[in-house]
Amino acid sequence: MSWIKEIPREEYILPGTTSCMGCGATLSLRLALRILGKRTILVIPANCSSIIQGSYPKTAFRVPVLNVAFASSAAVASGVVAALEVRGIDEVNVVVWAGDGATADIGLSALSGAAYRRDNMLYICYDNEGYMNTGVQESGATPFGALTANSPGGKRLFKKDMPLIMMEHKIPYIATANVSYAQDFIQKLRKALTRVGFKYIHLLSPCPPGWRIPADETIHIGRLAVETGAWPLFEIEDGRFRLTGPSVNILNQGRRKPVEEYLRIQERYRKMTDEDVKIFKEWIDNSWKKYSELQKLQ
């Protein structure tokens, strides 16, 4: 556990946030900022993190933050990068901290454009699998079978595979992460910071009220997501795909925990039928076949 001692101790999220208890996004951002450091500019589109900063004129964040329109975060970050270059200011981390709605849906065009241009930023999508800040509506990242305000019978579509969509942009670094596996997340953050150009990290962010789980189960749920194969950990560096963390053992040993362990602890899946669970399992199996093939290509 010596890696824990290497984590910087300075905090950039102070007491006084308005986040929910057990908020995966706040836990993740707190850890990320300790790695990113004080020379960081956050660009945050409309999402829960716009609110948890606190009420103006006070804020719980100790780094500069631009709160911007839902669709514009990557475009605004591109402008920040350009402005820093014009002023000759370097060694500043320009980081988009966006939810899945602002990434997979509303902001996808701006995201694609910034990645296509290879703008020098780190884009982190914290994926809580729905529009949680506005009442738990379905997003393009909401999983099959999950209950939301506008899919009360359970979503019938599958979530977009954003990391592989980003892989098609040929950017230097892409990764999935999960705060339940903090060492893996930290390693990926540090690796992303060594690369010039557009970097993308897709981060699972359990949401207690949206997922209808106890507030003290956030880390446990995140671990189950990986152990059941529902959230594989991997990175794509210069086009080379590599599983990381426990996901390596899952592939090599061919064993995953039953996905029912992950589903039954979340009330958002309570209306899933046996057939729905079978479909969910098939989606996981097909995803792992895809990842296995990508791993073999390296």
Short mmCIF file of C-alpha atoms in Angstrom, two decimals:
data_model
loop_
_atom_site.label_atom_id
_atom_site.label_comp_id
_atom_site.label_asym_id
_atom_site.label_seq_id
_atom_site.Cartn_x
_atom_site.Cartn_y
_atom_site.Cartn_z
CA MET A 1 0.00 0.00 0.00
CA SER A 2 3.02 2.30 -0.36
CA TRP A 3 1.32 4.01 -3.32
CA ILE A 4 -1.09 5.66 -0.88
CA LYS A 5 1.80 7.52 0.72
CA GLU A 6 2.72 8.94 -2.69
CA ILE A 7 -0.64 10.70 -3.13
CA PRO A 8 -0.25 14.46 -2.57
CA ARG A 9 -1.93 15.53 0.67
CA GLU A 10 -3.10 18.99 -0.35
CA GLU A 11 -6.87 19.21 -0.82
CA TYR A 12 -8.56 21.24 -3.54
CA ILE A 13 -12.15 20.45 -2.54
CA LEU A 14 -12.89 21.98 0.83
CA PRO A 15 -15.61 21.17 3.38
CA GLY A 16 -18.92 22.76 2.51
CA THR A 17 -19.88 21.09 -0.76
CA THR A 18 -23.55 20.40 -1.33
CA SER A 19 -22.95 16.92 -2.74
CA CYS A 20 -25.08 13.98 -1.72
CA MET A 21 -23.66 11.53 0.81
CA GLY A 22 -21.59 8.89 -0.95
CA CYS A 23 -21.38 10.90 -4.18
CA GLY A 24 -19.05 9.03 -6.54
CA ALA A 25 -18.39 12.17 -8.57
CA THR A 26 -17.19 14.18 -5.56
CA LEU A 27 -15.02 11.34 -4.28
CA SER A 28 -13.47 10.98 -7.73
CA LEU A 29 -12.89 14.70 -8.28
CA ARG A 30 -11.35 15.10 -4.83
CA LEU A 31 -8.84 12.37 -5.64
CA ALA A 32 -8.24 13.62 -9.19
CA LEU A 33 -7.45 17.17 -8.06
CA ARG A 34 -4.86 15.91 -5.60
CA ILE A 35 -3.06 14.41 -8.62
CA LEU A 36 -3.75 17.28 -11.03
CA GLY A 37 -2.58 19.92 -8.55
CA LYS A 38 -3.19 23.63 -8.15
CA ARG A 39 -2.16 24.57 -11.71
CA THR A 40 -5.43 23.19 -13.02
CA ILE A 41 -8.34 24.92 -14.69
CA LEU A 42 -11.63 23.03 -14.58
CA VAL A 43 -14.29 23.47 -17.26
CA ILE A 44 -17.60 22.17 -15.97
CA PRO A 45 -20.79 22.06 -18.05
CA ALA A 46 -24.22 21.85 -16.44
CA ASN A 47 -24.16 18.86 -14.10
CA CYS A 48 -24.13 17.94 -10.42
CA SER A 49 -20.62 19.34 -10.06
CA SER A 50 -21.95 22.76 -11.02
CA ILE A 51 -24.01 22.64 -7.84
CA ILE A 52 -21.69 20.97 -5.34
CA GLN A 53 -19.24 23.90 -5.57
CA GLY A 54 -21.51 25.79 -3.18
CA SER A 55 -23.58 28.96 -3.43
CA TYR A 56 -22.11 32.08 -5.04
CA PRO A 57 -20.07 34.03 -4.02
CA LYS A 58 -18.49 31.22 -2.01
CA THR A 59 -17.05 28.01 -3.40
CA ALA A 60 -15.60 24.79 -2.03
CA PHE A 61 -13.19 24.43 -4.98
CA ARG A 62 -9.63 25.77 -4.71
CA VAL A 63 -8.85 25.82 -8.44
CA PRO A 64 -10.23 28.11 -11.17
CA VAL A 65 -13.54 26.85 -12.56
CA LEU A 66 -15.49 27.84 -15.64
CA ASN A 67 -19.14 26.80 -15.37
CA VAL A 68 -20.41 26.68 -18.94
CA ALA A 69 -23.40 25.70 -21.05
CA PHE A 70 -24.29 22.04 -21.38
CA ALA A 71 -23.06 21.54 -24.95
CA SER A 72 -19.97 23.72 -24.85
CA SER A 73 -17.42 22.31 -22.40
CA ALA A 74 -14.90 20.91 -24.90
CA ALA A 75 -15.19 24.01 -27.09
CA VAL A 76 -14.65 26.32 -24.10
CA ALA A 77 -11.67 24.23 -22.98
CA SER A 78 -10.22 24.57 -26.49
CA GLY A 79 -10.50 28.34 -26.09
CA VAL A 80 -8.75 28.20 -22.73
CA VAL A 81 -5.93 26.13 -24.23
CA ALA A 82 -5.55 28.64 -27.08
CA ALA A 83 -5.57 31.61 -24.69
CA LEU A 84 -2.87 30.06 -22.51
CA GLU A 85 -0.73 29.46 -25.58
CA VAL A 86 -1.14 33.07 -26.76
CA ARG A 87 -0.12 34.35 -23.34
CA GLY A 88 2.84 32.00 -23.12
CA ILE A 89 1.55 30.26 -20.00
CA ASP A 90 2.51 26.61 -19.81
CA GLU A 91 2.32 23.73 -17.33
CA VAL A 92 -1.38 24.29 -16.70
CA ASN A 93 -3.76 21.34 -16.81
CA VAL A 94 -6.92 22.24 -18.71
CA VAL A 95 -9.47 19.66 -17.61
CA VAL A 96 -13.09 19.17 -18.64
CA TRP A 97 -15.10 17.55 -15.86
CA ALA A 98 -18.36 16.53 -17.52
CA GLY A 99 -21.18 14.11 -16.83
CA ASP A 100 -22.37 11.45 -19.23
CA GLY A 101 -25.24 13.60 -20.53
CA ALA A 102 -22.88 16.42 -21.49
CA THR A 103 -20.49 13.88 -23.01
CA ALA A 104 -22.44 11.14 -24.75
CA ASP A 105 -25.42 13.30 -25.74
CA ILE A 106 -25.57 17.08 -25.56
CA GLY A 107 -21.85 17.85 -25.82
CA LEU A 108 -20.78 15.05 -28.18
CA SER A 109 -20.25 17.37 -31.16
CA ALA A 110 -17.92 19.74 -29.27
CA LEU A 111 -16.09 16.76 -27.74
CA SER A 112 -15.55 15.18 -31.14
CA GLY A 113 -14.29 18.46 -32.59
CA ALA A 114 -11.75 19.04 -29.82
CA ALA A 115 -10.51 15.46 -30.09
CA TYR A 116 -10.28 15.73 -33.88
CA ARG A 117 -8.13 18.87 -33.52
CA ARG A 118 -5.93 17.14 -30.90
CA ASP A 119 -6.38 20.10 -28.55
CA ASN A 120 -4.17 19.73 -25.49
CA MET A 121 -6.62 18.97 -22.70
CA LEU A 122 -7.78 16.17 -20.45
CA TYR A 123 -11.47 15.35 -20.77
CA ILE A 124 -12.89 13.32 -17.87
CA CYS A 125 -16.42 12.02 -18.17
CA TYR A 126 -17.79 11.02 -14.80
CA ASP A 127 -20.48 8.58 -15.81
CA ASN A 128 -23.31 8.26 -13.30
CA GLU A 129 -25.42 6.81 -16.09
CA GLY A 130 -28.15 9.40 -16.27
CA TYR A 131 -29.14 13.05 -15.93
CA MET A 132 -28.99 12.92 -12.15
CA ASN A 133 -28.93 16.65 -11.42
CA THR A 134 -32.28 17.24 -13.13
CA GLY A 135 -34.26 14.34 -11.74
CA VAL A 136 -32.69 11.08 -12.96
CA GLN A 137 -33.60 11.08 -16.63
CA GLU A 138 -32.26 8.57 -19.15
CA SER A 139 -29.07 9.44 -21.03
CA GLY A 140 -27.20 7.74 -23.83
CA ALA A 141 -25.03 6.16 -21.12
CA THR A 142 -27.90 4.74 -19.04
CA PRO A 143 -27.66 0.92 -19.04
CA PHE A 144 -30.27 -1.45 -20.35
CA GLY A 145 -32.98 -2.21 -17.79
CA ALA A 146 -32.34 0.77 -15.50
CA LEU A 147 -35.30 2.76 -14.22
CA THR A 148 -35.29 6.50 -14.86
CA ALA A 149 -37.90 9.26 -14.73
CA ASN A 150 -38.56 8.92 -18.45
CA SER A 151 -38.09 5.15 -18.70
CA PRO A 152 -40.17 4.01 -15.71
CA GLY A 153 -40.41 0.48 -17.08
CA GLY A 154 -36.65 0.21 -17.52
CA LYS A 155 -34.52 1.44 -20.42
CA ARG A 156 -34.72 -0.75 -23.53
CA LEU A 157 -31.56 0.51 -25.27
CA PHE A 158 -27.89 -0.10 -24.50
CA LYS A 159 -25.37 2.48 -23.37
CA LYS A 160 -23.01 4.08 -25.85
CA ASP A 161 -19.45 2.79 -25.76
CA MET A 162 -17.82 6.20 -25.45
CA PRO A 163 -14.19 5.00 -24.98
CA LEU A 164 -14.31 3.07 -28.24
CA ILE A 165 -16.02 6.01 -29.96
CA MET A 166 -13.09 8.12 -28.79
CA MET A 167 -10.65 5.47 -30.02
CA GLU A 168 -11.83 6.22 -33.55
CA HIS A 169 -10.56 9.78 -33.10
CA LYS A 170 -6.98 8.42 -32.90
CA ILE A 171 -6.12 10.46 -29.81
CA PRO A 172 -3.00 9.58 -27.78
CA TYR A 173 -4.63 8.35 -24.58
CA ILE A 174 -7.99 6.88 -23.55
CA ALA A 175 -8.84 5.02 -20.35
CA THR A 176 -11.69 3.77 -18.24
CA ALA A 177 -11.46 4.21 -14.48
CA ASN A 178 -13.32 3.73 -11.24
CA VAL A 179 -12.73 5.43 -7.89
CA SER A 180 -13.20 2.04 -6.21
CA TYR A 181 -9.83 1.17 -7.75
CA ALA A 182 -8.00 4.32 -6.77
CA GLN A 183 -4.50 3.12 -7.63
CA ASP A 184 -5.55 2.28 -11.20
CA PHE A 185 -7.27 5.67 -11.52
CA ILE A 186 -4.23 7.55 -10.21
CA GLN A 187 -1.86 5.73 -12.56
CA LYS A 188 -4.05 6.63 -15.52
CA LEU A 189 -4.31 10.27 -14.49
CA ARG A 190 -0.54 10.51 -14.20
CA LYS A 191 -0.04 8.82 -17.55
CA ALA A 192 -2.54 11.16 -19.21
CA LEU A 193 -0.66 14.18 -17.83
CA THR A 194 2.53 13.04 -19.58
CA ARG A 195 0.88 13.11 -23.01
CA VAL A 196 0.44 16.12 -25.27
CA GLY A 197 -2.83 16.39 -27.14
CA PHE A 198 -6.35 15.29 -26.35
CA LYS A 199 -6.76 12.73 -23.55
CA TYR A 200 -9.99 11.08 -22.45
CA ILE A 201 -10.85 9.20 -19.24
CA HIS A 202 -14.27 7.59 -18.78
CA LEU A 203 -14.95 7.22 -15.07
CA LEU A 204 -17.69 5.20 -13.41
CA SER A 205 -19.44 7.36 -10.81
CA PRO A 206 -22.02 5.53 -8.67
CA CYS A 207 -24.86 7.86 -7.67
CA PRO A 208 -26.71 6.80 -4.49
CA PRO A 209 -30.00 8.66 -5.15
CA GLY A 210 -30.03 7.96 -8.89
CA TRP A 211 -29.03 4.32 -8.60
CA ARG A 212 -31.13 3.91 -5.46
CA ILE A 213 -28.35 2.46 -3.36
CA PRO A 214 -27.33 3.14 0.26
CA ALA A 215 -24.90 6.05 0.54
CA ASP A 216 -22.27 3.83 2.16
CA GLU A 217 -22.28 1.33 -0.73
CA THR A 218 -20.60 3.55 -3.35
CA ILE A 219 -17.19 1.87 -3.25
CA HIS A 220 -18.69 -1.62 -2.98
CA ILE A 221 -20.92 -1.03 -6.00
CA GLY A 222 -17.96 0.27 -7.99
CA ARG A 223 -16.00 -2.87 -7.19
CA LEU A 224 -18.88 -5.11 -8.19
CA ALA A 225 -19.17 -3.29 -11.51
CA VAL A 226 -15.61 -4.34 -12.32
CA GLU A 227 -15.77 -7.82 -10.79
CA THR A 228 -18.91 -8.74 -12.73
CA GLY A 229 -17.50 -7.38 -15.99
CA ALA A 230 -20.08 -4.63 -16.30
CA TRP A 231 -17.33 -1.98 -16.14
CA PRO A 232 -14.01 -3.21 -17.57
CA LEU A 233 -10.86 -1.31 -16.75
CA PHE A 234 -8.61 -0.63 -19.73
CA GLU A 235 -6.48 1.95 -21.48
CA ILE A 236 -5.80 2.69 -25.13
CA GLU A 237 -2.40 4.29 -25.60
CA ASP A 238 -1.52 5.38 -29.15
CA GLY A 239 -4.13 2.96 -30.43
CA ARG A 240 -2.88 0.00 -28.35
CA PHE A 241 -5.58 -1.56 -26.18
CA ARG A 242 -4.69 -3.01 -22.77
CA LEU A 243 -6.87 -4.25 -19.93
CA THR A 244 -5.77 -3.08 -16.49
CA GLY A 245 -6.29 -3.92 -12.83
CA PRO A 246 -8.67 -6.76 -11.96
CA SER A 247 -9.97 -6.84 -15.54
CA VAL A 248 -6.73 -8.56 -16.62
CA ASN A 249 -7.48 -11.49 -14.31
CA ILE A 250 -11.08 -11.63 -15.46
CA LEU A 251 -9.93 -12.09 -19.05
CA ASN A 252 -7.11 -14.54 -18.26
CA GLN A 253 -9.13 -16.68 -15.86
CA GLY A 254 -12.43 -16.38 -17.69
CA ARG A 255 -14.31 -15.91 -14.44
CA ARG A 256 -16.58 -13.06 -13.45
CA LYS A 257 -18.83 -12.69 -10.46
CA PRO A 258 -22.50 -13.25 -11.30
CA VAL A 259 -23.94 -10.01 -12.63
CA GLU A 260 -26.98 -10.51 -10.38
CA GLU A 261 -24.77 -9.46 -7.44
CA TYR A 262 -24.35 -6.08 -9.12
CA LEU A 263 -27.95 -5.70 -10.24
CA ARG A 264 -29.85 -6.74 -7.13
CA ILE A 265 -28.21 -4.20 -4.82
CA GLN A 266 -29.48 -1.33 -7.01
CA GLU A 267 -33.19 -0.56 -6.87
CA ARG A 268 -33.02 1.01 -10.33
CA TYR A 269 -32.90 -2.57 -11.70
CA ARG A 270 -35.77 -3.88 -9.62
CA LYS A 271 -38.13 -4.25 -12.58
CA MET A 272 -35.75 -6.38 -14.63
CA THR A 273 -37.22 -9.73 -15.60
CA ASP A 274 -35.23 -12.93 -15.94
CA GLU A 275 -35.19 -12.30 -19.69
CA ASP A 276 -33.87 -8.79 -19.12
CA VAL A 277 -31.06 -10.15 -16.95
CA LYS A 278 -30.21 -12.63 -19.68
CA ILE A 279 -30.03 -9.80 -22.23
CA PHE A 280 -27.82 -7.78 -19.86
CA LYS A 281 -25.47 -10.76 -19.48
CA GLU A 282 -25.30 -11.19 -23.25
CA TRP A 283 -24.37 -7.52 -23.62
CA ILE A 284 -21.51 -8.01 -21.15
CA ASP A 285 -20.39 -11.20 -22.93
CA ASN A 286 -20.37 -9.46 -26.30
CA SER A 287 -18.44 -6.53 -24.88
CA TRP A 288 -15.80 -8.84 -23.46
CA LYS A 289 -15.47 -10.66 -26.78
CA LYS A 290 -14.74 -7.28 -28.35
CA TYR A 291 -12.17 -6.39 -25.68
CA SER A 292 -10.56 -9.81 -25.96
CA GLU A 293 -10.11 -9.33 -29.69
CA LEU A 294 -8.63 -5.88 -29.18
CA GLN A 295 -6.22 -7.31 -26.60
CA LYS A 296 -5.11 -10.03 -29.02
CA LEU A 297 -4.34 -7.47 -31.71
CA GLN A 298 -1.58 -5.94 -29.61
#
